[in-house]
Amino acid sequence: MEILVITGYSGAGKSVALDVVEDLGYFSMDNLPPSLLEKFIDLAIESPKIHKVAVVMDTRGGDFFSNLPQAIERAQEKKIKVSILFLSASEDVIVARYKERRRPHPLGDSIVEGYRKERKELEDIKNQADIVIDTSALSTNQFKQRLTRELASKDQAKLRVTINSFGFKYGILQDGDIIFDVRFLPNPYYIPELKKLNGLNKKTQDFVLSKAQSQEFLDRLYDLFAFLIPHYVEEGKRQLVIGLGCTGGFHRSVAMTEALAKRLEKLDVVIQTRHRDMESGD
């Protein structure tokens, strides 16, 4: 098991960091008193599905926070890898962020005094940190990208693309980011020997993909997503859902979904296909 301790200055981005690590598959907890870290670890160890744990521990814990070094030491004694992520920001940036949010600093009525007190209290733990990120000049998306690069495996850092076939007769794909209508393609439904063979069947795929308009459509989609995907990644998007719809979600959209997935594999993304309405049978 790996433990990531997220700490740092109030207002430096710990809540954003928690969102990032949750997306990366960490079992996460916010504002955990250090004295409860050992019990939290024991609970996590009982689950075979939990391998990475992230906990935010900071000065909101009050007097309990001073126990953080001892809590980390006890975790290491259990042969658990513990890493510390420390987030900082300059005084003027922290003050501006608190003024924008209209919230008091946890260490005092004065934001400046609270910041300076916190900076002093956290000096030792900052020196022990494995990763230190100053978020002063980073936008939220830039910070997410930076943290993802620091923590993610190669595949986790890639955009996850789901291509989902569906039938318009059963309603549009609700969670699709981009929807395409492939009902302009010849319909295998009207070919007697193909009527009952879904779009995963080679005979149906050969019929759909043999059409010139099918290949041109796939070429144009590839060019579109070769352009879009790097910009999505740059803006911090982690998941893209593409919907391809035909009448019943049984023939054309299924075949085209599988064909598009093969094309987009060249774009260094993680791809999966789904067929929402294929089991409906027409």
PDB file of C-alpha atoms in Angstrom:
ATOM      1  CA  MET A   1       0.000   0.000   0.000  1.00  0.00           C
ATOM      2  CA  GLU A   2       1.067   3.558  -0.725  1.00  0.00           C
ATOM      3  CA  ILE A   3       0.051   6.548   1.392  1.00  0.00           C
ATOM      4  CA  LEU A   4       0.100  10.072  -0.013  1.00  0.00           C
ATOM      5  CA  VAL A   5      -0.084  12.785   2.650  1.00  0.00           C
ATOM      6  CA  ILE A   6      -1.348  16.044   1.164  1.00  0.00           C
ATOM      7  CA  THR A   7      -0.567  19.096   3.241  1.00  0.00           C
ATOM      8  CA  GLY A   8       0.497  22.710   2.856  1.00  0.00           C
ATOM      9  CA  TYR A   9      -0.778  26.238   3.184  1.00  0.00           C
ATOM     10  CA  SER A  10      -4.481  26.930   3.481  1.00  0.00           C
ATOM     11  CA  GLY A  11      -5.674  28.220   0.134  1.00  0.00           C
ATOM     12  CA  ALA A  12      -2.813  26.640  -1.826  1.00  0.00           C
ATOM     13  CA  GLY A  13      -5.007  24.070  -3.606  1.00  0.00           C
ATOM     14  CA  LYS A  14      -5.439  21.016  -1.388  1.00  0.00           C
ATOM     15  CA  SER A  15      -9.102  20.556  -2.350  1.00  0.00           C
ATOM     16  CA  VAL A  16      -8.162  20.584  -6.041  1.00  0.00           C
ATOM     17  CA  ALA A  17      -5.372  18.084  -5.322  1.00  0.00           C
ATOM     18  CA  LEU A  18      -7.883  15.802  -3.614  1.00  0.00           C
ATOM     19  CA  ASP A  19     -10.052  15.806  -6.735  1.00  0.00           C
ATOM     20  CA  VAL A  20      -7.033  14.888  -8.867  1.00  0.00           C
ATOM     21  CA  VAL A  21      -5.920  11.963  -6.692  1.00  0.00           C
ATOM     22  CA  GLU A  22      -9.460  10.616  -6.507  1.00  0.00           C
ATOM     23  CA  ASP A  23      -9.557  10.600 -10.312  1.00  0.00           C
ATOM     24  CA  LEU A  24      -6.253   8.704 -10.251  1.00  0.00           C
ATOM     25  CA  GLY A  25      -7.766   5.940  -8.149  1.00  0.00           C
ATOM     26  CA  TYR A  26      -6.675   6.916  -4.657  1.00  0.00           C
ATOM     27  CA  PHE A  27      -8.937   6.103  -1.726  1.00  0.00           C
ATOM     28  CA  SER A  28      -9.118   9.572  -0.199  1.00  0.00           C
ATOM     29  CA  MET A  29      -9.960  11.349   3.023  1.00  0.00           C
ATOM     30  CA  ASP A  30      -9.999  15.076   3.760  1.00  0.00           C
ATOM     31  CA  ASN A  31      -9.000  16.716   7.056  1.00  0.00           C
ATOM     32  CA  LEU A  32      -7.930  13.510   8.783  1.00  0.00           C
ATOM     33  CA  PRO A  33      -6.366  14.063  12.233  1.00  0.00           C
ATOM     34  CA  PRO A  34      -2.869  12.496  12.189  1.00  0.00           C
ATOM     35  CA  SER A  35      -3.691  10.462  15.269  1.00  0.00           C
ATOM     36  CA  LEU A  36      -6.316   8.588  13.225  1.00  0.00           C
ATOM     37  CA  LEU A  37      -3.981   7.802  10.313  1.00  0.00           C
ATOM     38  CA  GLU A  38      -2.965   4.431  11.735  1.00  0.00           C
ATOM     39  CA  LYS A  39      -6.589   3.339  12.207  1.00  0.00           C
ATOM     40  CA  PHE A  40      -7.437   4.593   8.735  1.00  0.00           C
ATOM     41  CA  ILE A  41      -4.587   2.536   7.291  1.00  0.00           C
ATOM     42  CA  ASP A  42      -5.731  -0.566   9.165  1.00  0.00           C
ATOM     43  CA  LEU A  43      -9.219  -0.197   7.677  1.00  0.00           C
ATOM     44  CA  ALA A  44      -7.809   0.289   4.177  1.00  0.00           C
ATOM     45  CA  ILE A  45      -5.554  -2.761   4.476  1.00  0.00           C
ATOM     46  CA  GLU A  46      -8.623  -4.931   5.052  1.00  0.00           C
ATOM     47  CA  SER A  47      -9.849  -4.150   1.528  1.00  0.00           C
ATOM     48  CA  PRO A  48      -7.993  -5.994  -1.267  1.00  0.00           C
ATOM     49  CA  LYS A  49      -9.128  -3.299  -3.722  1.00  0.00           C
ATOM     50  CA  ILE A  50      -7.380  -0.419  -1.962  1.00  0.00           C
ATOM     51  CA  HIS A  51      -3.718  -0.003  -2.881  1.00  0.00           C
ATOM     52  CA  LYS A  52      -3.297   3.765  -2.846  1.00  0.00           C
ATOM     53  CA  VAL A  53      -4.532   6.072  -0.108  1.00  0.00           C
ATOM     54  CA  ALA A  54      -4.442   9.871  -0.050  1.00  0.00           C
ATOM     55  CA  VAL A  55      -5.135  11.900   3.072  1.00  0.00           C
ATOM     56  CA  VAL A  56      -5.281  15.653   3.504  1.00  0.00           C
ATOM     57  CA  MET A  57      -3.839  16.665   6.863  1.00  0.00           C
ATOM     58  CA  ASP A  58      -3.234  20.298   7.685  1.00  0.00           C
ATOM     59  CA  THR A  59      -3.535  22.977  10.345  1.00  0.00           C
ATOM     60  CA  ARG A  60      -7.317  22.630  10.415  1.00  0.00           C
ATOM     61  CA  GLY A  61      -6.574  19.704  12.710  1.00  0.00           C
ATOM     62  CA  GLY A  62      -5.515  22.136  15.433  1.00  0.00           C
ATOM     63  CA  ASP A  63      -3.436  20.604  18.209  1.00  0.00           C
ATOM     64  CA  PHE A  64      -3.822  17.162  16.607  1.00  0.00           C
ATOM     65  CA  PHE A  65      -1.767  18.279  13.599  1.00  0.00           C
ATOM     66  CA  SER A  66       1.441  18.310  15.630  1.00  0.00           C
ATOM     67  CA  ASN A  67       1.241  14.487  15.720  1.00  0.00           C
ATOM     68  CA  LEU A  68       1.844  14.225  11.959  1.00  0.00           C
ATOM     69  CA  PRO A  69       5.562  13.241  12.085  1.00  0.00           C
ATOM     70  CA  GLN A  70       4.853  10.461  14.583  1.00  0.00           C
ATOM     71  CA  ALA A  71       1.897   9.227  12.502  1.00  0.00           C
ATOM     72  CA  ILE A  72       4.068   9.028   9.390  1.00  0.00           C
ATOM     73  CA  GLU A  73       6.791   7.207  11.307  1.00  0.00           C
ATOM     74  CA  ARG A  74       4.330   4.586  12.593  1.00  0.00           C
ATOM     75  CA  ALA A  75       3.030   4.022   9.072  1.00  0.00           C
ATOM     76  CA  GLN A  76       6.575   3.514   7.786  1.00  0.00           C
ATOM     77  CA  GLU A  77       7.219   0.992  10.549  1.00  0.00           C
ATOM     78  CA  LYS A  78       4.451  -1.090   8.945  1.00  0.00           C
ATOM     79  CA  LYS A  79       6.505  -1.163   5.722  1.00  0.00           C
ATOM     80  CA  ILE A  80       4.063   1.216   4.051  1.00  0.00           C
ATOM     81  CA  LYS A  81       5.438   3.690   1.552  1.00  0.00           C
ATOM     82  CA  VAL A  82       4.545   7.218   2.659  1.00  0.00           C
ATOM     83  CA  SER A  83       4.993  10.236   0.394  1.00  0.00           C
ATOM     84  CA  ILE A  84       4.331  13.848   1.296  1.00  0.00           C
ATOM     85  CA  LEU A  85       2.877  16.346  -1.170  1.00  0.00           C
ATOM     86  CA  PHE A  86       3.284  19.920   0.040  1.00  0.00           C
ATOM     87  CA  LEU A  87       1.368  22.757  -1.619  1.00  0.00           C
ATOM     88  CA  SER A  88       2.470  26.343  -1.160  1.00  0.00           C
ATOM     89  CA  ALA A  89       1.692  29.768  -2.560  1.00  0.00           C
ATOM     90  CA  SER A  90       2.929  33.292  -1.986  1.00  0.00           C
ATOM     91  CA  GLU A  91       1.421  35.538   0.658  1.00  0.00           C
ATOM     92  CA  ASP A  92      -0.206  37.945  -1.793  1.00  0.00           C
ATOM     93  CA  VAL A  93      -1.797  35.087  -3.767  1.00  0.00           C
ATOM     94  CA  ILE A  94      -3.185  33.429  -0.625  1.00  0.00           C
ATOM     95  CA  VAL A  95      -4.611  36.754   0.579  1.00  0.00           C
ATOM     96  CA  ALA A  96      -6.242  37.359  -2.816  1.00  0.00           C
ATOM     97  CA  ARG A  97      -7.764  33.867  -2.857  1.00  0.00           C
ATOM     98  CA  TYR A  98      -9.232  34.259   0.617  1.00  0.00           C
ATOM     99  CA  LYS A  99     -10.657  37.664  -0.219  1.00  0.00           C
ATOM    100  CA  GLU A 100     -12.262  36.260  -3.345  1.00  0.00           C
ATOM    101  CA  ARG A 101     -13.849  33.414  -1.395  1.00  0.00           C
ATOM    102  CA  ARG A 102     -14.762  35.653   1.576  1.00  0.00           C
ATOM    103  CA  ARG A 103     -13.696  33.031   4.068  1.00  0.00           C
ATOM    104  CA  PRO A 104     -11.581  33.466   7.209  1.00  0.00           C
ATOM    105  CA  HIS A 105      -8.145  31.910   7.525  1.00  0.00           C
ATOM    106  CA  PRO A 106      -8.229  28.885   9.884  1.00  0.00           C
ATOM    107  CA  LEU A 107      -5.386  30.292  12.016  1.00  0.00           C
ATOM    108  CA  GLY A 108      -6.732  33.748  12.731  1.00  0.00           C
ATOM    109  CA  ASP A 109      -9.003  36.632  11.864  1.00  0.00           C
ATOM    110  CA  SER A 110      -6.244  38.266   9.842  1.00  0.00           C
ATOM    111  CA  ILE A 111      -5.428  36.427   6.613  1.00  0.00           C
ATOM    112  CA  VAL A 112      -1.868  37.764   6.620  1.00  0.00           C
ATOM    113  CA  GLU A 113      -1.232  36.805  10.254  1.00  0.00           C
ATOM    114  CA  GLY A 114      -2.801  33.382   9.674  1.00  0.00           C
ATOM    115  CA  TYR A 115      -0.647  32.786   6.613  1.00  0.00           C
ATOM    116  CA  ARG A 116       2.571  33.768   8.384  1.00  0.00           C
ATOM    117  CA  LYS A 117       1.755  31.653  11.414  1.00  0.00           C
ATOM    118  CA  GLU A 118       0.936  28.665   9.225  1.00  0.00           C
ATOM    119  CA  ARG A 119       4.090  29.076   7.154  1.00  0.00           C
ATOM    120  CA  LYS A 120       6.166  28.953  10.332  1.00  0.00           C
ATOM    121  CA  GLU A 121       4.323  25.917  11.712  1.00  0.00           C
ATOM    122  CA  LEU A 122       4.699  23.993   8.448  1.00  0.00           C
ATOM    123  CA  GLU A 123       8.355  24.754   7.801  1.00  0.00           C
ATOM    124  CA  ASP A 124       9.630  21.404   9.059  1.00  0.00           C
ATOM    125  CA  ILE A 125       7.088  19.292   7.194  1.00  0.00           C
ATOM    126  CA  LYS A 126       7.759  21.267   4.002  1.00  0.00           C
ATOM    127  CA  ASN A 127      11.451  20.380   4.268  1.00  0.00           C
ATOM    128  CA  GLN A 128      10.523  16.694   4.565  1.00  0.00           C
ATOM    129  CA  ALA A 129       8.142  16.702   1.581  1.00  0.00           C
ATOM    130  CA  ASP A 130       8.778  14.491  -1.432  1.00  0.00           C
ATOM    131  CA  ILE A 131       6.920  16.827  -3.792  1.00  0.00           C
ATOM    132  CA  VAL A 132       6.573  20.582  -3.324  1.00  0.00           C
ATOM    133  CA  ILE A 133       4.386  22.541  -5.725  1.00  0.00           C
ATOM    134  CA  ASP A 134       4.018  26.310  -5.615  1.00  0.00           C
ATOM    135  CA  THR A 135       0.586  27.077  -7.081  1.00  0.00           C
ATOM    136  CA  SER A 136       0.980  30.857  -7.092  1.00  0.00           C
ATOM    137  CA  ALA A 137       1.301  31.224 -10.863  1.00  0.00           C
ATOM    138  CA  LEU A 138      -0.728  28.148 -11.854  1.00  0.00           C
ATOM    139  CA  SER A 139      -4.300  28.141 -13.087  1.00  0.00           C
ATOM    140  CA  THR A 140      -6.515  25.345 -11.799  1.00  0.00           C
ATOM    141  CA  ASN A 141      -6.054  23.396 -15.038  1.00  0.00           C
ATOM    142  CA  GLN A 142      -2.290  23.940 -15.029  1.00  0.00           C
ATOM    143  CA  PHE A 143      -2.101  22.729 -11.442  1.00  0.00           C
ATOM    144  CA  LYS A 144      -4.148  19.620 -12.260  1.00  0.00           C
ATOM    145  CA  GLN A 145      -1.875  18.824 -15.201  1.00  0.00           C
ATOM    146  CA  ARG A 146       1.264  19.329 -13.117  1.00  0.00           C
ATOM    147  CA  LEU A 147      -0.002  17.124 -10.306  1.00  0.00           C
ATOM    148  CA  THR A 148      -1.198  14.449 -12.728  1.00  0.00           C
ATOM    149  CA  ARG A 149       2.269  14.332 -14.300  1.00  0.00           C
ATOM    150  CA  GLU A 150       3.811  13.948 -10.845  1.00  0.00           C
ATOM    151  CA  LEU A 151       1.526  11.178  -9.605  1.00  0.00           C
ATOM    152  CA  ALA A 152      -0.031   9.318 -12.519  1.00  0.00           C
ATOM    153  CA  SER A 153       1.209   6.246 -14.277  1.00  0.00           C
ATOM    154  CA  LYS A 154       1.707   6.612 -18.021  1.00  0.00           C
ATOM    155  CA  ASP A 155      -1.763   5.251 -18.839  1.00  0.00           C
ATOM    156  CA  GLN A 156      -3.480   7.257 -16.105  1.00  0.00           C
ATOM    157  CA  ALA A 157      -2.109  10.495 -17.535  1.00  0.00           C
ATOM    158  CA  LYS A 158      -3.726   9.795 -20.909  1.00  0.00           C
ATOM    159  CA  LEU A 159      -7.158  11.007 -21.944  1.00  0.00           C
ATOM    160  CA  ARG A 160      -9.745   8.248 -21.514  1.00  0.00           C
ATOM    161  CA  VAL A 161     -11.990   8.046 -24.568  1.00  0.00           C
ATOM    162  CA  THR A 162     -15.245   6.085 -24.487  1.00  0.00           C
ATOM    163  CA  ILE A 163     -16.980   5.533 -27.827  1.00  0.00           C
ATOM    164  CA  ASN A 164     -20.590   4.535 -27.255  1.00  0.00           C
ATOM    165  CA  SER A 165     -23.053   3.324 -29.883  1.00  0.00           C
ATOM    166  CA  PHE A 166     -26.754   3.928 -29.303  1.00  0.00           C
ATOM    167  CA  GLY A 167     -30.138   3.950 -31.041  1.00  0.00           C
ATOM    168  CA  PHE A 168     -32.020   7.207 -31.439  1.00  0.00           C
ATOM    169  CA  LYS A 169     -35.296   5.309 -31.094  1.00  0.00           C
ATOM    170  CA  TYR A 170     -34.337   4.641 -27.461  1.00  0.00           C
ATOM    171  CA  GLY A 171     -33.310   8.223 -26.724  1.00  0.00           C
ATOM    172  CA  ILE A 172     -30.140  10.203 -27.209  1.00  0.00           C
ATOM    173  CA  LEU A 173     -26.956   9.314 -25.292  1.00  0.00           C
ATOM    174  CA  GLN A 174     -27.273  11.498 -22.190  1.00  0.00           C
ATOM    175  CA  ASP A 175     -23.627  11.496 -21.103  1.00  0.00           C
ATOM    176  CA  GLY A 176     -22.103  12.019 -24.556  1.00  0.00           C
ATOM    177  CA  ASP A 177     -19.743  14.959 -24.988  1.00  0.00           C
ATOM    178  CA  ILE A 178     -19.922  14.805 -28.793  1.00  0.00           C
ATOM    179  CA  ILE A 179     -22.721  13.043 -30.692  1.00  0.00           C
ATOM    180  CA  PHE A 180     -22.659  11.899 -34.330  1.00  0.00           C
ATOM    181  CA  ASP A 181     -25.590  10.583 -36.384  1.00  0.00           C
ATOM    182  CA  VAL A 182     -24.613   7.709 -38.692  1.00  0.00           C
ATOM    183  CA  ARG A 183     -28.097   7.169 -40.115  1.00  0.00           C
ATOM    184  CA  PHE A 184     -26.812   8.530 -43.451  1.00  0.00           C
ATOM    185  CA  LEU A 185     -25.163   5.123 -44.040  1.00  0.00           C
ATOM    186  CA  PRO A 186     -26.973   2.244 -45.832  1.00  0.00           C
ATOM    187  CA  ASN A 187     -28.869   0.171 -43.285  1.00  0.00           C
ATOM    188  CA  PRO A 188     -28.058  -3.581 -42.979  1.00  0.00           C
ATOM    189  CA  TYR A 189     -31.530  -4.012 -41.462  1.00  0.00           C
ATOM    190  CA  TYR A 190     -32.935  -4.190 -44.975  1.00  0.00           C
ATOM    191  CA  ILE A 191     -30.505  -6.916 -46.068  1.00  0.00           C
ATOM    192  CA  PRO A 192     -32.222 -10.219 -45.143  1.00  0.00           C
ATOM    193  CA  GLU A 193     -29.019 -12.117 -44.315  1.00  0.00           C
ATOM    194  CA  LEU A 194     -27.753  -9.261 -42.136  1.00  0.00           C
ATOM    195  CA  LYS A 195     -30.969  -8.224 -40.386  1.00  0.00           C
ATOM    196  CA  LYS A 196     -30.320 -10.315 -37.286  1.00  0.00           C
ATOM    197  CA  LEU A 197     -26.517  -9.897 -37.221  1.00  0.00           C
ATOM    198  CA  ASN A 198     -25.340  -7.025 -35.028  1.00  0.00           C
ATOM    199  CA  GLY A 199     -22.511  -4.627 -35.787  1.00  0.00           C
ATOM    200  CA  LEU A 200     -19.926  -6.833 -34.080  1.00  0.00           C
ATOM    201  CA  ASN A 201     -20.456  -9.512 -36.713  1.00  0.00           C
ATOM    202  CA  LYS A 202     -17.851  -9.463 -39.475  1.00  0.00           C
ATOM    203  CA  LYS A 203     -20.443  -9.748 -42.255  1.00  0.00           C
ATOM    204  CA  THR A 204     -22.272  -6.678 -40.957  1.00  0.00           C
ATOM    205  CA  GLN A 205     -19.033  -4.787 -40.468  1.00  0.00           C
ATOM    206  CA  ASP A 206     -17.895  -5.634 -43.986  1.00  0.00           C
ATOM    207  CA  PHE A 207     -21.176  -4.322 -45.391  1.00  0.00           C
ATOM    208  CA  VAL A 208     -21.089  -1.047 -43.407  1.00  0.00           C
ATOM    209  CA  LEU A 209     -17.379  -0.336 -43.829  1.00  0.00           C
ATOM    210  CA  SER A 210     -17.283  -1.202 -47.524  1.00  0.00           C
ATOM    211  CA  LYS A 211     -19.187   1.990 -48.335  1.00  0.00           C
ATOM    212  CA  ALA A 212     -17.096   4.926 -49.523  1.00  0.00           C
ATOM    213  CA  GLN A 213     -19.002   7.325 -47.282  1.00  0.00           C
ATOM    214  CA  SER A 214     -18.155   5.182 -44.239  1.00  0.00           C
ATOM    215  CA  GLN A 215     -14.421   5.416 -44.897  1.00  0.00           C
ATOM    216  CA  GLU A 216     -14.566   9.130 -45.647  1.00  0.00           C
ATOM    217  CA  PHE A 217     -16.548   9.716 -42.450  1.00  0.00           C
ATOM    218  CA  LEU A 218     -13.951   7.790 -40.407  1.00  0.00           C
ATOM    219  CA  ASP A 219     -11.134   9.744 -42.064  1.00  0.00           C
ATOM    220  CA  ARG A 220     -12.788  13.038 -41.187  1.00  0.00           C
ATOM    221  CA  LEU A 221     -13.480  11.943 -37.610  1.00  0.00           C
ATOM    222  CA  TYR A 222      -9.857  10.934 -37.176  1.00  0.00           C
ATOM    223  CA  ASP A 223      -8.683  14.346 -38.387  1.00  0.00           C
ATOM    224  CA  LEU A 224     -11.171  16.061 -36.070  1.00  0.00           C
ATOM    225  CA  PHE A 225     -10.070  14.170 -32.966  1.00  0.00           C
ATOM    226  CA  ALA A 226      -6.377  14.408 -33.870  1.00  0.00           C
ATOM    227  CA  PHE A 227      -6.968  18.154 -33.600  1.00  0.00           C
ATOM    228  CA  LEU A 228      -9.272  18.163 -30.556  1.00  0.00           C
ATOM    229  CA  ILE A 229      -7.630  15.663 -28.210  1.00  0.00           C
ATOM    230  CA  PRO A 230      -4.362  17.553 -27.533  1.00  0.00           C
ATOM    231  CA  HIS A 231      -6.389  20.672 -26.722  1.00  0.00           C
ATOM    232  CA  TYR A 232      -8.704  18.721 -24.405  1.00  0.00           C
ATOM    233  CA  VAL A 233      -5.648  17.375 -22.569  1.00  0.00           C
ATOM    234  CA  GLU A 234      -4.145  20.860 -22.375  1.00  0.00           C
ATOM    235  CA  GLU A 235      -7.326  22.132 -20.713  1.00  0.00           C
ATOM    236  CA  GLY A 236      -7.237  19.338 -18.146  1.00  0.00           C
ATOM    237  CA  LYS A 237     -10.039  17.145 -19.515  1.00  0.00           C
ATOM    238  CA  ARG A 238      -9.648  13.578 -18.271  1.00  0.00           C
ATOM    239  CA  GLN A 239     -12.482  11.793 -20.062  1.00  0.00           C
ATOM    240  CA  LEU A 240     -14.202  12.156 -23.430  1.00  0.00           C
ATOM    241  CA  VAL A 241     -17.428  10.349 -24.378  1.00  0.00           C
ATOM    242  CA  ILE A 242     -18.186  10.094 -28.098  1.00  0.00           C
ATOM    243  CA  GLY A 243     -21.622   8.910 -29.155  1.00  0.00           C
ATOM    244  CA  LEU A 244     -22.421   7.329 -32.521  1.00  0.00           C
ATOM    245  CA  GLY A 245     -26.126   6.842 -33.101  1.00  0.00           C
ATOM    246  CA  CYS A 246     -28.199   5.008 -35.680  1.00  0.00           C
ATOM    247  CA  THR A 247     -31.867   4.065 -35.639  1.00  0.00           C
ATOM    248  CA  GLY A 248     -31.762   1.106 -33.271  1.00  0.00           C
ATOM    249  CA  GLY A 249     -28.142   0.999 -32.104  1.00  0.00           C
ATOM    250  CA  PHE A 250     -27.748  -2.521 -33.511  1.00  0.00           C
ATOM    251  CA  HIS A 251     -25.970  -2.377 -36.890  1.00  0.00           C
ATOM    252  CA  ARG A 252     -24.392   0.817 -38.203  1.00  0.00           C
ATOM    253  CA  SER A 253     -23.485   2.623 -34.991  1.00  0.00           C
ATOM    254  CA  VAL A 254     -21.960  -0.550 -33.521  1.00  0.00           C
ATOM    255  CA  ALA A 255     -19.808  -1.248 -36.568  1.00  0.00           C
ATOM    256  CA  MET A 256     -18.705   2.381 -36.841  1.00  0.00           C
ATOM    257  CA  THR A 257     -17.914   2.558 -33.123  1.00  0.00           C
ATOM    258  CA  GLU A 258     -15.533  -0.369 -33.368  1.00  0.00           C
ATOM    259  CA  ALA A 259     -13.932   1.034 -36.532  1.00  0.00           C
ATOM    260  CA  LEU A 260     -13.460   4.499 -35.003  1.00  0.00           C
ATOM    261  CA  ALA A 261     -11.877   2.976 -31.891  1.00  0.00           C
ATOM    262  CA  LYS A 262      -9.243   1.280 -34.041  1.00  0.00           C
ATOM    263  CA  ARG A 263      -8.493   4.566 -35.799  1.00  0.00           C
ATOM    264  CA  LEU A 264      -8.142   6.585 -32.590  1.00  0.00           C
ATOM    265  CA  GLU A 265      -5.711   4.093 -31.022  1.00  0.00           C
ATOM    266  CA  LYS A 266      -3.026   5.952 -32.977  1.00  0.00           C
ATOM    267  CA  LEU A 267      -3.625   9.089 -30.883  1.00  0.00           C
ATOM    268  CA  ASP A 268      -2.084   7.775 -27.639  1.00  0.00           C
ATOM    269  CA  VAL A 269      -5.320   7.683 -25.659  1.00  0.00           C
ATOM    270  CA  VAL A 270      -6.981   4.994 -23.562  1.00  0.00           C
ATOM    271  CA  ILE A 271     -10.018   3.769 -25.506  1.00  0.00           C
ATOM    272  CA  GLN A 272     -12.999   1.653 -24.613  1.00  0.00           C
ATOM    273  CA  THR A 273     -16.166   0.912 -26.583  1.00  0.00           C
ATOM    274  CA  ARG A 274     -19.695   0.424 -25.312  1.00  0.00           C
ATOM    275  CA  HIS A 275     -22.898  -0.497 -27.096  1.00  0.00           C
ATOM    276  CA  ARG A 276     -25.866   0.826 -25.157  1.00  0.00           C
ATOM    277  CA  ASP A 277     -28.723  -0.578 -27.212  1.00  0.00           C
ATOM    278  CA  MET A 278     -27.202  -3.501 -29.106  1.00  0.00           C
ATOM    279  CA  GLU A 279     -29.015  -6.067 -26.956  1.00  0.00           C
ATOM    280  CA  SER A 280     -32.353  -4.543 -27.916  1.00  0.00           C
ATOM    281  CA  GLY A 281     -32.091  -6.532 -31.151  1.00  0.00           C
ATOM    282  CA  ASP A 282     -32.987  -4.090 -33.942  1.00  0.00           C
TER     283      ASP A 282
END
